[in-house]
GROMACS .gro file of C-alpha atoms in nm:
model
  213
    1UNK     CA    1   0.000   0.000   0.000
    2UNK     CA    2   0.127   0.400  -0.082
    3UNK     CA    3   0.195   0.562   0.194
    4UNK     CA    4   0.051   0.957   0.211
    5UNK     CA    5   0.306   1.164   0.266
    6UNK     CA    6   0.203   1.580   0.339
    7UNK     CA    7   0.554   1.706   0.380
    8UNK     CA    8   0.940   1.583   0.259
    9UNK     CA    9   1.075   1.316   0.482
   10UNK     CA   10   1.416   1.312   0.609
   11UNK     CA   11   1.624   1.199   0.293
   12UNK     CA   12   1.948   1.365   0.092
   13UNK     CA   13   1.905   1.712   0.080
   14UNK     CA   14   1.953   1.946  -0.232
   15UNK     CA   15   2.319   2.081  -0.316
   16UNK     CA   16   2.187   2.283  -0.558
   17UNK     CA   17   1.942   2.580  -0.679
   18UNK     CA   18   1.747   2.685  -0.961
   19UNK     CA   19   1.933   3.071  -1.124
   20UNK     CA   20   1.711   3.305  -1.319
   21UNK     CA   21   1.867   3.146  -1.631
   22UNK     CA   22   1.586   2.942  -1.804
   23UNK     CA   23   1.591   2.821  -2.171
   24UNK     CA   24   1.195   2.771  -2.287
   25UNK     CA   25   1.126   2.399  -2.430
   26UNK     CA   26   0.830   2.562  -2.611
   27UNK     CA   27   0.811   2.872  -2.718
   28UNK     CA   28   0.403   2.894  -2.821
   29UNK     CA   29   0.506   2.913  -3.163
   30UNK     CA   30   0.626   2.557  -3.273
   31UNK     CA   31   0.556   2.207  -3.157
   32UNK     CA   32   0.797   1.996  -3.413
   33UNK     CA   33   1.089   1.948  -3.111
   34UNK     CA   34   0.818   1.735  -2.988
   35UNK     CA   35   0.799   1.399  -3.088
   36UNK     CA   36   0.447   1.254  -3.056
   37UNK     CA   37   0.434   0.859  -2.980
   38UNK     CA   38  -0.003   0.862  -2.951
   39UNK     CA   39  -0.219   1.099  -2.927
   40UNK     CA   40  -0.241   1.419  -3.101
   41UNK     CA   41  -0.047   1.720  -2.986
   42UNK     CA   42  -0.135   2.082  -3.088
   43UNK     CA   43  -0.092   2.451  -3.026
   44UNK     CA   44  -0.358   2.608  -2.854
   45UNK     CA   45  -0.499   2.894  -2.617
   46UNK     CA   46  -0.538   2.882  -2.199
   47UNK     CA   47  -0.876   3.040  -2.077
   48UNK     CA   48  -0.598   3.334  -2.019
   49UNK     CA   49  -0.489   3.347  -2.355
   50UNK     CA   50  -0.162   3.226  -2.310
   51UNK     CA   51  -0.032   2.994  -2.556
   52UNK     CA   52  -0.013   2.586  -2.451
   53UNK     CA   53   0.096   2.284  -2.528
   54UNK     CA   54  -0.223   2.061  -2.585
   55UNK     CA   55  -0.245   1.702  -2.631
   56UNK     CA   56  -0.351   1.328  -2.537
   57UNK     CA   57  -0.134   1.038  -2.524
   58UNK     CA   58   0.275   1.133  -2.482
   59UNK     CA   59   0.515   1.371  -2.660
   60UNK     CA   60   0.892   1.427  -2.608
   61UNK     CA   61   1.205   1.578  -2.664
   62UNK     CA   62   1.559   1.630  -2.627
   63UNK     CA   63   1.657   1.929  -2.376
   64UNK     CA   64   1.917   2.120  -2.542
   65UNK     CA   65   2.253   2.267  -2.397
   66UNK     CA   66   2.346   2.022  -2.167
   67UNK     CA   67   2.686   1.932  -2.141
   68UNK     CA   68   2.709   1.539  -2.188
   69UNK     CA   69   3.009   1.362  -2.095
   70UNK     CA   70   3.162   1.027  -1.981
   71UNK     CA   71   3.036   1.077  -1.654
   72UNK     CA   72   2.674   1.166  -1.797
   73UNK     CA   73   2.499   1.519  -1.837
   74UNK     CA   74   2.563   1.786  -1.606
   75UNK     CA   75   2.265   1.895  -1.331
   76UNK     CA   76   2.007   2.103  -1.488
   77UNK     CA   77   1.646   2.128  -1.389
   78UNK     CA   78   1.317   2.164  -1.586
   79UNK     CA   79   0.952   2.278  -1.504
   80UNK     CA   80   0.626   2.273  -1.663
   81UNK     CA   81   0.300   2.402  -1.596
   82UNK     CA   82  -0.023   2.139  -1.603
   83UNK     CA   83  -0.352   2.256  -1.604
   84UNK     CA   84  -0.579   1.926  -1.614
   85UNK     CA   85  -0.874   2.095  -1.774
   86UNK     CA   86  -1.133   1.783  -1.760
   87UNK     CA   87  -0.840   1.468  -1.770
   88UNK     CA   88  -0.758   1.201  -1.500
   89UNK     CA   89  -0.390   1.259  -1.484
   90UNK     CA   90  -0.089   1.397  -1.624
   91UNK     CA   91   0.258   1.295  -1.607
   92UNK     CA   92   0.634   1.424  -1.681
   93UNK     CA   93   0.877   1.097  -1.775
   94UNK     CA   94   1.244   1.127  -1.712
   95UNK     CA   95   1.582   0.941  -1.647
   96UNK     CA   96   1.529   0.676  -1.874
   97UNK     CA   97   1.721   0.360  -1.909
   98UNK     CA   98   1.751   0.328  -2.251
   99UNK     CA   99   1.641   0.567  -2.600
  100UNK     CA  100   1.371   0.341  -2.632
  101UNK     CA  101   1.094   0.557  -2.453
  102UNK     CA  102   0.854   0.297  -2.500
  103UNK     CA  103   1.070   0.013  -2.366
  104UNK     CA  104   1.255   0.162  -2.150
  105UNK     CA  105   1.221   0.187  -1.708
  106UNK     CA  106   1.207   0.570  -1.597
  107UNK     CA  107   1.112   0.795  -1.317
  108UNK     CA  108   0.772   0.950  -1.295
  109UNK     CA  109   0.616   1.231  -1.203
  110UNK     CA  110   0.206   1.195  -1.184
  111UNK     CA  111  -0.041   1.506  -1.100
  112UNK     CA  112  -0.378   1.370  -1.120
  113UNK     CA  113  -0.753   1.457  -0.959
  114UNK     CA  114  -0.609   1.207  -0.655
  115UNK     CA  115  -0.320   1.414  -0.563
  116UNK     CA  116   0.084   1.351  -0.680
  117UNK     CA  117   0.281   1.104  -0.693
  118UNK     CA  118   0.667   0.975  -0.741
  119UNK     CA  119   0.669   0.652  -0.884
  120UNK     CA  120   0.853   0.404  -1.171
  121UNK     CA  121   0.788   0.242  -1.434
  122UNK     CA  122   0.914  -0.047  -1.604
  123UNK     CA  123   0.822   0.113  -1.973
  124UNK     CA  124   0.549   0.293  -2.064
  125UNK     CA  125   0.284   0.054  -2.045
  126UNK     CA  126   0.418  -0.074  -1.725
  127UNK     CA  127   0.189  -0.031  -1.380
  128UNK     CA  128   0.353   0.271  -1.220
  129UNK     CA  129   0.539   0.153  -0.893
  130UNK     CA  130   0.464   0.457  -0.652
  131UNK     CA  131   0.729   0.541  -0.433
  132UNK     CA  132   0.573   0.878  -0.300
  133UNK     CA  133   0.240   0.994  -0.287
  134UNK     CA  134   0.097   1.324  -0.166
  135UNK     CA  135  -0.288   1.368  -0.133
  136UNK     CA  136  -0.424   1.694  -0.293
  137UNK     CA  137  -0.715   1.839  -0.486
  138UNK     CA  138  -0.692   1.916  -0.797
  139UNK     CA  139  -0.639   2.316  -0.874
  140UNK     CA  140  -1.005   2.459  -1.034
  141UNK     CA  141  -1.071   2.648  -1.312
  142UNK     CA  142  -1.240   2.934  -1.157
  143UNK     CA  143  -1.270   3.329  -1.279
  144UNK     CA  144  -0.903   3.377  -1.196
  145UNK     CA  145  -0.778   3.204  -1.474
  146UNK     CA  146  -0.662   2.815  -1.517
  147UNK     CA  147  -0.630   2.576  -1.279
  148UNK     CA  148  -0.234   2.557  -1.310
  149UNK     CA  149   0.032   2.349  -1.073
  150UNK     CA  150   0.380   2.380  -1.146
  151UNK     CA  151   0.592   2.101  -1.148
  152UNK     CA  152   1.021   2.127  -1.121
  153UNK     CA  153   1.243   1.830  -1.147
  154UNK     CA  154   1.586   1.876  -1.096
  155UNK     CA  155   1.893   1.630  -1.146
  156UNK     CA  156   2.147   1.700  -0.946
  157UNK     CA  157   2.386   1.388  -1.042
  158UNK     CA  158   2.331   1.118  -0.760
  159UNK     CA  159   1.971   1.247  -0.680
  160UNK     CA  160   1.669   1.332  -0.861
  161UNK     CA  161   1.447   1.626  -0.683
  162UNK     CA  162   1.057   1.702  -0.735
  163UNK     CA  163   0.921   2.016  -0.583
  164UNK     CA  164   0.533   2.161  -0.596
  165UNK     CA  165   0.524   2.557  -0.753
  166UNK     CA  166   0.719   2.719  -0.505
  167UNK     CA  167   0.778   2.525  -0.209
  168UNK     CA  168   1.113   2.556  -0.077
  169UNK     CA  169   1.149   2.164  -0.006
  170UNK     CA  170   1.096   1.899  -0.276
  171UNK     CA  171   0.824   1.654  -0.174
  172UNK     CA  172   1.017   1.355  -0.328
  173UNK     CA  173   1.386   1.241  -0.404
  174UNK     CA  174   1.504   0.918  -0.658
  175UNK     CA  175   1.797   0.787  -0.734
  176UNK     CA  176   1.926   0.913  -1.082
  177UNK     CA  177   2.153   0.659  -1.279
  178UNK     CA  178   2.459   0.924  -1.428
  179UNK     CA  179   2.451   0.703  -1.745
  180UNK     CA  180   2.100   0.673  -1.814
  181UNK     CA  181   1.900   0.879  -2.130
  182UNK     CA  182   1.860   1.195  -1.854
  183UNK     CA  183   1.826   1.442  -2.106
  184UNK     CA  184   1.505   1.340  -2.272
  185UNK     CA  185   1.186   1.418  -2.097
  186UNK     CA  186   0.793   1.314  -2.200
  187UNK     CA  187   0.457   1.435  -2.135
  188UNK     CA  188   0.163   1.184  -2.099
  189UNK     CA  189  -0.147   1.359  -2.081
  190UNK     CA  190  -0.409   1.042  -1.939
  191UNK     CA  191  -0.797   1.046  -1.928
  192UNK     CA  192  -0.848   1.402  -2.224
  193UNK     CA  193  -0.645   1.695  -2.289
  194UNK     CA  194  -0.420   1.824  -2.066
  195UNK     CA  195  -0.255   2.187  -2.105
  196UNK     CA  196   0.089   2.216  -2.050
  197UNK     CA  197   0.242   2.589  -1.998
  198UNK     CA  198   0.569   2.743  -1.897
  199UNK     CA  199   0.765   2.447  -2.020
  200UNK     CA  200   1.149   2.548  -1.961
  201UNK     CA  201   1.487   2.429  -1.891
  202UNK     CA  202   1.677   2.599  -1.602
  203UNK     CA  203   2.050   2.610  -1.485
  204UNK     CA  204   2.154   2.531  -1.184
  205UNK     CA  205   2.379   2.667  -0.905
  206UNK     CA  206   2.584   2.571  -0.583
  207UNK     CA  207   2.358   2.667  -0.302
  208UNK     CA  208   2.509   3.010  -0.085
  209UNK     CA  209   2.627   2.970   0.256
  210UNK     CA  210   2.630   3.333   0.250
  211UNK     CA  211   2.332   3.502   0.447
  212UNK     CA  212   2.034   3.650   0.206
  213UNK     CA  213   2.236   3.535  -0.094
   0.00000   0.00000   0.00000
């Protein structure tokens, strides 16, 4: 049985930060560094007229300007924006075994109407193998605008960090394998359309010891 966790438990702790210095993975303009595998994945409007990613089934890419060497890709970090709209679930895919997306074992990320979740899967089709699970509601779709969570994932060599929008403390850690496909991530939208916003890449920094820095 998952066990509901509300806050981080004690586990390896960050050595690193997100900088100011993002590179966008869509720019509202052009979907083709996506590579669909299901589903059909479009360009389309938020209820706040911001330009999304929409689609059903998965899509993924390549995230460019990491350094890749024989001790695997330097630590970056990535984010994207998932507004559920009317679907179960959606998920981000990373640290894959293998280039075979469908084939091969990776970390998850699920955000669905039951709350979020850590887990791993074998390859795509596998059961997902939850090894954290937070209970939440869903964010609505009300007269401020869309119902968006923000998801970050950042590798950071040994470890693998998720954080929630802006919490200072991820709510789940995996192990990250240095030689594994780490620079290809996929969205699986589950259940309907799923808008995905604010999709970017982000650099990141030794953490200060230096007070307010």
């Amino acid at each position: 049985a998952s066990i509901v966790l509300p806050r981080y438990l004690a586990g390896p702790e960050p050595i690193l930060q997100r900088t100011l210095r993002e590179t966008a993975l869509f720019d509202g303009e052009n979907v083709e560094p996506w590579r669909a595998s299901g589903g059909l994945w479009r360009i389309g409007q938020d209820d706040d007229g911001g330009r999304v990613l929409i689609g059903h089934g998965a899509a993924s890419r390549i995230i460019p300007g990491i350094e890749n060497s024989g001790a695997g890709v330097s630590p970056f970090a990535f984010q994207v924006g998932v507004d559920l709209v009317g679907a179960e679930a959606a998920e981000v895919h990373f640290g894959f075994e293998g280039d075979d997306l469908d084939r091969s074992a990776r970390w998850v990320v699920r955000y669905g109407v039951d709350g979020l979740v850590l887990g791993r899967r074998e390859a795509m089709d596998a059961q997902l193998d939850i090894r954290r699970e937070r209970t939440m509601p869903p964010r609505t779709r009300d007269d401020e605008g869309p119902g968006y969570h923000h998801l970050y994932v950042e590798y950071q060599g040994e470890y693998w960090f998720a954080f929630l929008d802006d919490e200072s403390e991820p709510f789940a850690h995996a192990t990250a394998n240095p030689q594994a496909n780490n620079r290809t991530i996929q969205l699986v939208a589950m259940g309907g359309d799923v808008h995905f916003s604010d999709i970017t890449s982000i650099e990141l920094r030794a953490k200060s010891t230096e007070p307010g820095l």
